[in-house]
């Protein structure tokens, strides 16, 4: 059993360089991280200056609240951050940074000079670090704020240096990174100079709309149509250029969740789908999309550069984007002249934004005002119909294995499926419970055939657990493998998750692992852990008949016992309620 350990702890300088590999790829990532710090520090003005595309020097000057000498020293230490204190702060973080990695990472692969002065200090403080080692520290004169100069980026990591592109490409990457930050922060003055030439100068703007238009002026956007809407607690705000501006790359498609620029295939698809047939498949609109969800529904800590986020409930977010874009697009000033327009919608009267956009449009483009349903006086439904209170329904003996063959009536509240049992009554099926039952059946079947298939995470995620659980995993590291987890102990109260069960890869890995662990720690068989784990899976939302049919078919083919989530309203009973039995 006992063999000498072949593993050893890495020296901390090397750890910083490895972290730098994740956070700092090129000059543009340095600029992004440092400008995000400036924004987090409340800066109203950020000046960026590049020499040789950032390879020789990157200089960033802000007028934010600065740091004391002590804070400046701490800031250059790994995992030192002023932005979060405990795990729960991770949900709904409002600052850009929180991992405390950027400054030490950048300092470990360059010669970095930090100068900083908080508003109440008499003088500033200067700190110089080369390849992570402090080489100078002293007082200095300077205005309030922070100035960081990064010289000779990657001078001590030749492998990384080799991957740098031409000066022109690196400069354009920086400019792109800065533009993204500028779009989402309209009240901040951003300026970029490269070898002394001004490439970007965006003074503070009154609102988002002005900033977006100014930032995209050089992209040939023409008239941007503003779409605003809210669905299921998802706020959508989009600026949409005409379909003719669409391209085969996503260079001109800017998507933000909160104020964070993100890449997300499904979000991109939802946005394009909002344009309907106006944009061909495989092309992407020139557009700026802002999506806002409640903090607790958002995990931003899934990517070192935080370019990806995870929604607790992704489907409603995508649906909201699609619907808001779709329903507003017909009122776009360019809509009348767009080709391949399938329908002519009445203009929406709700959205102030679209009304404003229509006002500014050249008159010939404004669609004619047509009467719409919303113009009708709203009747009080209670006065029109007598409302019959329904007592709790008895469970049905649903005809198992043939739900998919029954006439489909509809989807209700995005959750319930209604089916007709001819001559018998109405079946109501809870789609959420059905979705979970299907998942459980699939997992149970898969487990009979051997270990569950695992899905590697892009980046391992540390999960806090109690010491007992960590020790247990340490003793039996293979115990979780049959369930599709790849984990390793990471400190006395933390476990690093590298892979999760493939069938549950849409679930948040943290509660998922806790669910599995609590069953196994209680001495239960892996198969018992499955039900715990399924409870962590996101619930299905039924948007249309297709979604419902997919569920019904799966219920049928997997032979799931549907008793627990199907209720029947008999024809006789219904007739009785109306006093006509
Ligand atoms: P993070 O942003 O994740 O906290 P960083 O390594 O980027 O980590 O920065 C570490 C800390 O240094 C920040 O939390 C902040 O307190 C401080 N800091 C960095 N840049 C600035 C700045 N421009 N102005 C004021 N404080 C800063
Ligand atoms: Mg930061």
Coordinates of C-alpha atoms and ligand atoms in Angstrom, one line a residue:
X1 CA 0.0 0.0 0.0
X2 CA 2.4 2.6 1.2
X3 CA 4.5 4.1 -1.5
X4 CA 6.4 7.4 -1.3
X5 CA 4.3 10.3 -2.6
X6 CA 5.2 11.3 -6.1
X7 CA 3.4 14.6 -5.9
X8 CA 4.8 17.8 -4.5
X9 CA 3.5 21.3 -4.0
X10 CA 4.4 23.8 -6.7
X11 CA 6.4 26.9 -5.8
X12 CA 4.1 29.9 -5.6
X13 CA 5.7 31.9 -8.4
X14 CA 4.9 29.0 -10.7
X15 CA 1.3 28.8 -9.4
X16 CA 0.9 32.5 -10.3
X17 CA 2.3 31.8 -13.8
X18 CA -0.1 28.9 -14.3
X19 CA -3.0 31.1 -13.2
X20 CA -1.7 33.8 -15.5
X21 CA -2.2 31.3 -18.3
X22 CA -5.9 31.2 -17.6
X23 CA -6.5 34.9 -17.0
X24 CA -3.9 36.6 -19.2
X25 CA -3.6 35.4 -22.7
X26 CA -2.5 38.6 -24.5
X27 CA -2.4 42.4 -24.1
X28 CA -6.2 42.5 -24.6
X29 CA -6.8 40.4 -21.5
X30 CA -4.4 42.6 -19.5
X31 CA -6.4 45.7 -20.6
X32 CA -9.7 44.0 -19.9
X33 CA -8.7 42.9 -16.3
X34 CA -7.1 46.3 -15.4
X35 CA -9.9 48.4 -16.8
X36 CA -12.4 46.2 -14.9
X37 CA -10.5 47.0 -11.8
X38 CA -10.7 50.7 -12.6
X39 CA -14.5 50.4 -13.1
X40 CA -14.8 48.5 -9.8
X41 CA -12.9 51.4 -8.2
X42 CA -15.5 53.8 -9.4
X43 CA -13.4 55.5 -12.1
X44 CA -15.1 58.1 -14.3
X45 CA -12.2 58.2 -16.7
X46 CA -9.9 55.5 -18.0
X47 CA -7.0 56.1 -20.3
X48 CA -5.2 53.3 -22.0
X49 CA -2.0 53.6 -23.9
X50 CA -0.2 50.9 -25.8
X51 CA 3.3 50.7 -27.2
X52 CA 4.0 48.1 -29.9
X53 CA 0.5 46.6 -29.5
X54 CA 1.1 46.2 -25.8
X55 CA 4.2 44.0 -26.1
X56 CA 6.5 46.8 -24.9
X57 CA 4.2 48.7 -22.6
X58 CA 0.6 48.9 -21.5
X59 CA -0.4 51.9 -19.4
X60 CA -3.7 52.4 -17.7
X61 CA -4.6 55.5 -15.8
X62 CA -7.8 55.9 -13.8
X63 CA -9.3 58.4 -11.4
X64 CA -10.9 55.8 -9.1
X65 CA -10.7 55.6 -5.3
X66 CA -7.1 54.2 -5.3
X67 CA -5.4 52.1 -2.6
X68 CA -3.4 52.7 0.5
X69 CA 0.2 51.4 0.5
X70 CA -1.0 48.4 2.5
X71 CA -3.8 47.6 0.2
X72 CA -1.5 47.9 -2.8
X73 CA 0.8 45.3 -1.4
X74 CA -2.1 43.0 -0.7
X75 CA -3.6 43.5 -4.1
X76 CA -0.5 41.9 -5.6
X77 CA -0.9 38.8 -3.5
X78 CA -2.8 35.9 -4.9
X79 CA -6.5 35.5 -3.9
X80 CA -6.5 39.0 -2.3
X81 CA -9.6 40.8 -3.1
X82 CA -11.7 43.6 -1.6
X83 CA -14.8 42.5 -3.4
X84 CA -16.1 39.3 -1.8
X85 CA -15.6 37.8 1.7
X86 CA -17.6 34.5 1.7
X87 CA -19.1 31.9 -0.7
X88 CA -22.5 33.4 -0.6
X89 CA -21.2 36.7 -2.0
X90 CA -20.4 34.9 -5.2
X91 CA -24.0 34.9 -6.1
X92 CA -25.0 38.1 -7.8
X93 CA -21.5 39.7 -7.6
X94 CA -21.9 43.2 -8.9
X95 CA -18.2 44.0 -9.3
X96 CA -16.4 42.7 -12.4
X97 CA -13.6 41.1 -10.3
X98 CA -13.8 39.0 -7.3
X99 CA -11.2 36.2 -7.7
X100 CA -8.2 38.2 -6.7
X101 CA -6.1 36.8 -9.5
X102 CA -5.6 39.4 -12.2
X103 CA -3.0 41.7 -10.6
X104 CA -0.7 38.9 -9.2
X105 CA -1.1 36.9 -12.5
X106 CA -0.1 39.9 -14.7
X107 CA 2.7 40.8 -12.3
X108 CA 4.1 37.3 -12.5
X109 CA 4.6 37.6 -16.3
X110 CA 5.8 41.2 -16.7
X111 CA 7.5 44.1 -15.1
X112 CA 4.7 45.9 -13.4
X113 CA 4.7 49.4 -11.8
X114 CA 1.6 50.3 -9.7
X115 CA 1.1 53.8 -8.5
X116 CA -1.9 54.7 -6.5
X117 CA -3.4 57.4 -4.3
X118 CA -6.7 57.3 -2.4
X119 CA -8.5 60.7 -2.1
X120 CA -7.6 61.4 1.5
X121 CA -3.8 60.6 1.2
X122 CA -1.2 63.3 1.0
X123 CA 0.9 61.4 -1.6
X124 CA 0.8 58.3 -3.7
X125 CA 2.6 55.0 -3.3
X126 CA 4.7 53.3 -6.0
X127 CA 5.3 49.6 -6.1
X128 CA 7.4 47.8 -8.7
X129 CA 7.3 44.1 -9.3
X130 CA 9.3 42.0 -11.8
X131 CA 8.2 38.5 -12.5
X132 CA 6.3 38.5 -9.2
X133 CA 9.3 39.8 -7.1
X134 CA 9.0 43.3 -5.5
X135 CA 11.9 45.5 -6.7
X136 CA 10.9 48.9 -5.5
X137 CA 8.5 50.5 -3.1
X138 CA 8.2 54.2 -2.2
X139 CA 6.1 57.3 -1.9
X140 CA 5.4 59.3 -5.1
X141 CA 3.5 62.4 -6.2
X142 CA 0.4 61.8 -8.3
X143 CA -3.3 62.7 -8.6
X144 CA -6.0 60.6 -7.0
X145 CA -6.5 57.2 -8.7
X146 CA -4.4 54.4 -9.9
X147 CA -1.8 54.1 -12.7
X148 CA -0.5 50.8 -13.8
X149 CA 2.3 50.2 -16.3
X150 CA 2.9 46.7 -17.6
X151 CA 6.2 46.4 -19.4
X152 CA 7.7 43.5 -21.4
X153 CA 4.6 41.3 -21.1
X154 CA 5.5 37.6 -21.1
X155 CA 9.3 38.3 -21.0
X156 CA 9.8 35.4 -18.7
X157 CA 7.3 33.0 -20.4
X158 CA 8.8 32.5 -23.9
X159 CA 6.2 29.9 -24.9
X160 CA 3.4 32.4 -24.3
X161 CA 5.3 35.1 -26.1
X162 CA 5.4 32.9 -29.3
X163 CA 1.6 32.9 -29.4
X164 CA 1.3 36.7 -29.6
X165 CA 0.1 38.0 -33.0
X166 CA 1.2 41.0 -35.0
X167 CA 1.2 44.4 -33.5
X168 CA -1.9 45.4 -35.6
X169 CA -3.8 42.3 -34.5
X170 CA -3.0 42.8 -30.8
X171 CA -3.9 46.5 -31.0
X172 CA -7.2 45.7 -32.6
X173 CA -7.9 43.0 -29.9
X174 CA -7.3 45.6 -27.2
X175 CA -9.5 48.1 -29.0
X176 CA -12.3 45.5 -29.2
X177 CA -11.9 44.6 -25.5
X178 CA -12.2 48.3 -24.6
X179 CA -15.1 48.9 -26.8
X180 CA -17.1 46.1 -25.0
X181 CA -16.4 47.7 -21.6
X182 CA -17.3 51.1 -23.0
X183 CA -20.6 49.9 -24.4
X184 CA -21.8 48.7 -21.0
X185 CA -20.5 51.7 -19.0
X186 CA -21.8 54.8 -20.7
X187 CA -21.0 57.2 -17.9
X188 CA -17.3 56.5 -18.0
X189 CA -14.9 58.3 -20.4
X190 CA -12.7 55.8 -22.2
X191 CA -9.7 56.6 -24.3
X192 CA -7.3 54.4 -26.2
X193 CA -4.0 55.5 -27.7
X194 CA -1.6 53.3 -29.6
X195 CA 1.9 54.6 -30.3
X196 CA 0.5 58.1 -29.5
X197 CA -2.4 57.9 -32.0
X198 CA -6.0 58.1 -30.6
X199 CA -7.9 55.0 -31.6
X200 CA -10.9 55.4 -29.4
X201 CA -12.3 58.4 -27.5
X202 CA -15.8 58.0 -25.9
X203 CA -16.7 60.9 -23.6
X204 CA -19.3 60.2 -20.9
X205 CA -22.7 59.7 -22.5
X206 CA -26.2 60.5 -21.1
X207 CA -27.5 57.0 -21.5
X208 CA -27.0 53.5 -22.9
X209 CA -28.6 54.4 -26.2
X210 CA -26.2 57.3 -26.9
X211 CA -23.2 55.2 -25.9
X212 CA -24.2 52.3 -28.0
X213 CA -24.8 54.5 -31.1
X214 CA -21.5 56.3 -30.6
X215 CA -19.5 53.1 -30.0
X216 CA -21.0 51.4 -33.1
X217 CA -20.9 54.5 -35.4
X218 CA -17.9 53.1 -37.3
X219 CA -19.4 49.7 -37.8
X220 CA -21.9 50.8 -40.4
X221 CA -24.9 50.1 -38.2
X222 CA -27.1 52.7 -39.7
X223 CA -30.4 53.1 -37.7
X224 CA -30.4 51.0 -34.6
X225 CA -33.8 49.9 -33.4
X226 CA -34.3 49.7 -29.6
X227 CA -36.2 46.8 -28.2
X228 CA -37.1 46.7 -24.5
X229 CA -39.1 44.0 -22.7
X230 CA -39.5 41.9 -19.6
X231 CA -40.5 38.3 -19.4
X232 CA -40.4 36.0 -16.4
X233 CA -38.1 38.3 -14.5
X234 CA -35.7 38.5 -17.4
X235 CA -35.1 42.1 -18.6
X236 CA -34.1 42.4 -22.2
X237 CA -32.8 45.6 -23.8
X238 CA -31.5 45.3 -27.3
X239 CA -30.2 47.6 -30.1
X240 CA -30.8 46.0 -33.5
X241 CA -29.4 46.9 -36.8
X242 CA -31.1 46.0 -40.0
X243 CA -30.8 42.4 -41.3
X244 CA -28.6 43.5 -44.2
X245 CA -25.9 44.2 -41.6
X246 CA -25.7 40.6 -40.5
X247 CA -22.4 38.8 -41.1
X248 CA -21.1 35.3 -40.9
X249 CA -18.9 36.1 -37.9
X250 CA -20.1 37.3 -34.5
X251 CA -17.7 40.3 -34.5
X252 CA -20.6 42.8 -34.5
X253 CA -22.8 40.9 -32.1
X254 CA -22.3 42.2 -28.6
X255 CA -24.0 40.4 -25.7
X256 CA -24.0 41.4 -22.1
X257 CA -25.4 39.8 -19.0
X258 CA -25.6 42.5 -16.4
X259 CA -22.7 44.7 -17.5
X260 CA -20.5 41.7 -18.4
X261 CA -19.7 40.9 -22.0
X262 CA -20.4 37.2 -22.6
X263 CA -20.1 34.6 -25.3
X264 CA -23.0 32.2 -25.2
X265 CA -24.1 30.1 -28.2
X266 CA -27.6 29.7 -27.1
X267 CA -28.1 33.3 -26.3
X268 CA -26.7 34.2 -29.7
X269 CA -29.1 31.8 -31.3
X270 CA -32.1 33.3 -29.4
X271 CA -31.1 36.7 -30.6
X272 CA -30.8 35.6 -34.2
X273 CA -34.1 33.7 -34.0
X274 CA -35.7 36.8 -32.8
X275 CA -35.0 38.2 -36.3
X276 CA -36.9 35.2 -37.7
X277 CA -36.6 34.7 -41.5
X278 CA -35.0 38.1 -41.9
X279 CA -31.6 36.6 -41.2
X280 CA -30.3 33.5 -42.8
X281 CA -29.1 30.6 -40.7
X282 CA -25.4 30.9 -40.0
X283 CA -25.4 34.7 -40.1
X284 CA -25.4 36.9 -37.0
X285 CA -27.0 40.3 -36.6
X286 CA -25.2 43.6 -35.9
X287 CA -26.7 44.1 -32.5
X288 CA -26.1 44.9 -28.9
X289 CA -28.0 42.8 -26.4
X290 CA -28.3 43.4 -22.7
X291 CA -29.9 40.7 -20.5
X292 CA -30.5 41.1 -16.8
X293 CA -31.6 38.4 -14.4
X294 CA -31.7 38.3 -10.6
X295 CA -28.3 37.8 -9.0
X296 CA -29.2 34.5 -7.4
X297 CA -30.2 33.1 -10.8
X298 CA -26.7 33.7 -12.2
X299 CA -23.4 32.0 -11.7
X300 CA -20.6 34.2 -13.1
X301 CA -17.8 32.1 -11.6
X302 CA -17.6 29.4 -14.3
X303 CA -14.8 30.9 -16.4
X304 CA -11.5 32.4 -15.4
X305 CA -11.9 35.4 -17.7
X306 CA -15.6 35.5 -16.8
X307 CA -16.7 35.5 -20.4
X308 CA -19.2 32.8 -19.8
X309 CA -22.0 32.8 -17.3
X310 CA -24.4 30.1 -16.2
X311 CA -28.1 30.7 -15.7
X312 CA -30.0 28.7 -13.1
X313 CA -32.9 28.5 -15.6
X314 CA -31.4 29.0 -19.1
X315 CA -34.5 28.3 -21.2
X316 CA -36.7 31.2 -19.9
X317 CA -33.8 33.5 -20.5
X318 CA -33.4 32.4 -24.1
X319 CA -37.2 32.5 -24.6
X320 CA -37.4 36.1 -23.2
X321 CA -34.7 37.3 -25.6
X322 CA -36.3 35.6 -28.6
X323 CA -39.8 37.0 -27.8
X324 CA -38.7 40.6 -27.0
X325 CA -36.7 40.8 -30.2
X326 CA -39.4 39.1 -32.3
X327 CA -42.3 41.2 -31.0
X328 CA -40.5 44.5 -31.5
X329 CA -38.8 44.0 -34.8
X330 CA -41.8 44.8 -36.9
X331 CA -41.8 48.3 -35.6
X332 CA -38.1 48.8 -36.5
X333 CA -37.7 51.9 -38.7
X334 CA -35.9 49.6 -41.2
X335 CA -38.6 46.9 -41.1
X336 CA -40.7 48.3 -43.9
X337 CA -37.8 48.2 -46.3
X338 CA -36.4 44.9 -45.2
X339 CA -36.7 42.1 -47.7
X340 CA -38.3 38.8 -47.1
X341 CA -40.7 40.2 -44.5
X342 CA -43.2 37.5 -43.8
X343 CA -45.9 39.3 -41.8
X344 CA -46.9 42.8 -41.1
X345 CA -47.5 43.2 -37.4
X346 CA -49.4 46.0 -35.8
X347 CA -47.0 48.3 -34.1
X348 CA -46.6 47.8 -30.4
X349 CA -48.0 50.6 -28.3
X350 CA -46.4 49.5 -25.0
X351 CA -42.8 50.2 -25.5
X352 CA -41.8 53.8 -25.0
X353 CA -38.5 53.0 -26.6
X354 CA -40.0 51.7 -29.8
X355 CA -42.3 54.6 -30.0
X356 CA -39.3 56.9 -29.7
X357 CA -37.4 55.0 -32.3
X358 CA -40.4 55.2 -34.6
X359 CA -40.6 59.0 -34.1
X360 CA -37.0 59.4 -35.2
X361 CA -37.4 57.3 -38.2
X362 CA -37.9 58.8 -41.7
X363 CA -41.6 59.0 -42.1
X364 CA -41.9 56.7 -45.1
X365 CA -40.6 53.8 -42.9
X366 CA -43.1 54.2 -40.1
X367 CA -45.6 51.3 -40.4
X368 CA -49.2 52.4 -40.7
X369 CA -51.0 52.3 -37.3
X370 CA -53.4 49.3 -37.3
X371 CA -55.9 48.4 -34.6
X372 CA -54.7 45.8 -32.3
X373 CA -56.2 43.6 -29.6
X374 CA -54.8 45.9 -26.9
X375 CA -57.1 48.7 -28.1
X376 CA -60.2 46.8 -27.0
X377 CA -61.6 47.8 -23.6
X378 CA -60.5 45.3 -21.1
X379 CA -63.5 43.4 -19.6
X380 CA -63.4 42.1 -16.1
X381 CA -63.5 38.4 -16.7
X382 CA -65.3 37.7 -13.4
X383 CA -68.3 39.7 -14.7
X384 CA -68.5 37.8 -17.9
X385 CA -68.0 34.2 -16.7
X386 CA -69.2 32.7 -13.5
X387 CA -66.1 31.3 -11.9
X388 CA -66.4 27.7 -10.5
X389 CA -64.0 26.9 -7.7
X390 CA -62.4 23.4 -8.3
X391 CA -61.8 21.0 -5.4
X392 CA -58.6 18.9 -5.5
X393 CA -58.6 16.4 -8.3
X394 CA -58.3 12.7 -7.8
X395 CA -55.2 11.1 -9.3
X396 CA -56.0 9.3 -12.6
X397 CA -55.3 5.8 -13.6
X398 CA -53.7 7.3 -16.6
X399 CA -53.4 4.9 -19.6
X400 CA -49.7 4.3 -19.3
X401 CA -47.6 3.8 -22.4
X402 CA -49.9 5.7 -24.7
X403 CA -50.0 9.2 -23.5
X404 CA -48.5 10.4 -26.8
X405 CA -51.4 9.0 -28.8
X406 CA -54.1 11.0 -27.0
X407 CA -55.4 14.2 -28.6
X408 CA -53.4 17.1 -27.4
X409 CA -55.3 20.0 -26.0
X410 CA -52.6 22.4 -24.9
X411 CA -49.9 23.7 -22.6
X412 CA -50.9 25.7 -19.6
X413 CA -48.8 28.0 -17.4
X414 CA -45.7 26.7 -19.3
X415 CA -45.8 23.7 -17.0
X416 CA -48.9 21.6 -17.4
X417 CA -49.9 19.5 -20.4
X418 CA -53.6 19.0 -21.1
X419 CA -54.7 15.9 -23.0
X420 CA -58.1 14.7 -24.0
X421 CA -59.1 11.1 -23.1
X422 CA -61.9 10.8 -25.6
X423 CA -65.3 10.1 -23.9
X424 CA -63.6 10.0 -20.5
X425 CA -62.2 13.4 -19.6
X426 CA -59.3 15.7 -19.5
X427 CA -55.8 14.6 -18.3
X428 CA -53.5 17.2 -16.7
X429 CA -49.9 16.3 -16.5
X430 CA -47.3 18.2 -14.4
X431 CA -44.5 18.8 -16.9
X432 CA -41.9 19.6 -14.2
X433 CA -42.5 16.4 -12.3
X434 CA -42.6 14.5 -15.6
X435 CA -39.3 15.9 -16.7
X436 CA -37.6 14.9 -13.4
X437 CA -39.2 11.4 -13.5
X438 CA -37.9 10.9 -17.1
X439 CA -34.4 12.0 -16.0
X440 CA -34.5 9.6 -13.1
X441 CA -35.6 6.7 -15.3
X442 CA -32.8 7.4 -17.8
X443 CA -30.2 7.6 -15.0
X444 CA -31.5 4.4 -13.4
X445 CA -31.3 2.6 -16.7
X446 CA -27.8 3.9 -17.4
X447 CA -26.5 2.9 -14.0
X448 CA -27.6 -0.7 -14.7
X449 CA -25.2 -0.7 -17.6
X450 CA -22.2 0.5 -15.6
X451 CA -20.7 3.8 -14.4
X452 CA -22.6 6.8 -15.7
X453 CA -21.0 8.7 -18.6
X454 CA -19.1 11.7 -17.3
X455 CA -19.0 15.2 -18.8
X456 CA -15.7 17.1 -18.2
X457 CA -16.1 20.7 -17.0
X458 CA -14.3 23.3 -18.9
X459 CA -12.7 24.5 -15.7
X460 CA -12.6 22.5 -12.4
X461 CA -14.9 23.9 -9.8
X462 CA -14.1 23.9 -6.1
X463 CA -17.0 23.0 -3.9
X464 CA -17.0 23.7 -0.1
X465 CA -18.0 20.6 1.9
X466 CA -17.7 19.8 5.5
X467 CA -14.6 18.1 6.9
X468 CA -16.3 14.8 7.2
X469 CA -17.3 14.7 3.6
X470 CA -13.8 15.8 2.4
X471 CA -12.1 13.1 4.6
X472 CA -14.5 10.5 3.2
X473 CA -13.7 11.4 -0.4
X474 CA -10.1 11.4 0.5
X475 CA -10.4 7.8 1.8
X476 CA -12.5 6.5 -1.1
X477 CA -11.8 8.7 -4.0
X478 CA -13.3 6.2 -6.5
X479 CA -16.7 6.1 -4.7
X480 CA -18.2 8.8 -6.8
X481 CA -16.9 7.5 -10.1
X482 CA -19.9 5.2 -10.8
X483 CA -22.1 8.3 -10.6
X484 CA -20.1 10.1 -13.3
X485 CA -18.2 12.4 -11.0
X486 CA -14.4 13.0 -11.3
X487 CA -13.4 14.7 -8.0
X488 CA -10.4 15.2 -5.9
X489 CA -9.9 16.5 -2.4
X490 CA -8.8 20.1 -2.4
X491 CA -8.0 21.2 1.1
X492 CA -9.6 20.0 4.3
X493 CA -13.1 21.4 3.5
X494 CA -13.2 21.6 -0.3
X495 CA -13.5 19.2 -3.2
X496 CA -12.5 20.0 -6.8
X497 CA -15.0 18.8 -9.3
X498 CA -13.6 18.0 -12.7
X499 CA -16.5 16.1 -14.3
X500 CA -20.2 15.6 -13.6
X501 CA -22.7 13.0 -14.8
X502 CA -23.4 13.8 -18.5
X503 CA -27.2 13.4 -18.1
X504 CA -27.0 16.1 -15.4
X505 CA -24.5 18.4 -17.0
X506 CA -27.1 21.2 -17.1
X507 CA -27.3 21.3 -13.3
X508 CA -25.2 23.4 -11.1
X509 CA -22.3 21.1 -10.1
X510 CA -22.2 22.3 -6.5
X511 CA -25.6 21.2 -5.2
X512 CA -25.3 18.1 -7.5
X513 CA -22.2 16.9 -5.7
X514 CA -23.7 17.7 -2.3
X515 CA -26.8 15.7 -3.2
X516 CA -24.7 12.7 -4.2
X517 CA -22.4 12.9 -1.2
X518 CA -25.2 13.2 1.3
X519 CA -26.8 9.9 0.0
X520 CA -23.4 8.1 -0.1
X521 CA -22.3 9.3 3.3
X522 CA -25.6 8.0 4.7
X523 CA -24.5 4.6 3.5
X524 CA -27.0 4.4 0.7
X525 CA -26.4 2.7 -2.6
X526 CA -25.5 4.8 -5.6
X527 CA -28.9 4.2 -7.1
X528 CA -30.5 6.0 -4.1
X529 CA -28.3 9.0 -4.7
X530 CA -29.9 9.4 -8.2
X531 CA -33.2 10.7 -6.8
X532 CA -31.3 13.3 -4.7
X533 CA -29.3 14.4 -7.7
X534 CA -32.3 14.7 -10.0
X535 CA -33.9 17.2 -7.6
X536 CA -31.0 19.5 -8.5
X537 CA -31.7 19.4 -12.2
X538 CA -33.3 22.5 -13.7
X539 CA -37.0 22.1 -14.3
X540 CA -38.4 21.8 -17.8
X541 CA -40.4 24.7 -19.2
X542 CA -43.0 23.8 -21.8
X543 CA -43.3 26.4 -24.4
X544 CA -45.3 24.7 -27.1
X545 CA -46.8 21.4 -28.2
X546 CA -43.5 20.2 -29.5
X547 CA -41.9 20.4 -26.1
X548 CA -44.9 18.6 -24.6
X549 CA -44.9 15.8 -27.2
X550 CA -41.2 15.2 -26.6
X551 CA -42.0 14.7 -22.9
X552 CA -45.0 12.5 -23.5
X553 CA -43.1 10.3 -25.9
X554 CA -40.3 9.8 -23.4
X555 CA -42.8 9.0 -20.6
X556 CA -44.2 6.3 -22.9
X557 CA -41.0 4.8 -24.1
X558 CA -39.3 4.7 -20.7
X559 CA -42.5 3.3 -19.1
X560 CA -42.4 5.9 -16.4
X561 CA -45.2 5.5 -13.8
X562 CA -47.0 8.7 -14.2
X563 CA -49.6 8.2 -11.5
X564 CA -48.0 10.7 -9.2
X565 CA -48.2 13.6 -11.6
X566 CA -51.2 13.0 -13.7
X567 CA -54.7 14.1 -12.7
X568 CA -58.0 13.5 -14.5
X569 CA -61.1 15.8 -14.7
X570 CA -63.9 13.5 -15.8
X571 CA -66.5 14.6 -18.3
X572 CA -69.3 13.7 -15.9
X573 CA -67.7 15.6 -13.1
X574 CA -67.4 18.6 -15.3
X575 CA -71.0 18.4 -16.4
X576 CA -71.9 18.1 -12.7
X577 CA -70.1 21.3 -11.8
X578 CA -72.2 23.2 -14.4
X579 CA -75.4 21.6 -12.9
X580 CA -76.2 19.7 -16.0
X581 CA -75.4 16.1 -15.1
Ligands
LIG1 P1 -10.2 41.2 -8.1 O1 -10.5 42.3 -9.1 O2 -10.7 39.9 -8.5 O3 -10.5 41.6 -6.7 P2 -7.4 41.8 -8.8 O4 -6.2 41.0 -8.7 O5 -7.9 42.3 -10.1 O6 -8.6 41.0 -8.1 O7 -7.3 43.1 -7.8 C1 -7.0 42.9 -6.4 C2 -7.5 44.0 -5.6 O8 -6.8 45.2 -5.8 C3 -9.0 44.5 -5.9 O9 -9.9 43.7 -5.2 C4 -9.0 45.9 -5.4 O10 -9.2 46.0 -4.1 C5 -7.6 46.4 -5.7 N1 -7.4 47.1 -7.0 C6 -7.0 46.6 -8.2 N2 -7.0 47.6 -9.1 C7 -7.4 48.7 -8.6 C8 -7.7 50.1 -9.0 N3 -7.5 50.4 -10.3 N4 -8.2 51.0 -8.1 C9 -8.4 50.6 -6.8 N5 -8.2 49.4 -6.3 C10 -7.7 48.4 -7.2
LIG2 MG1 -9.9 42.4 -11.0

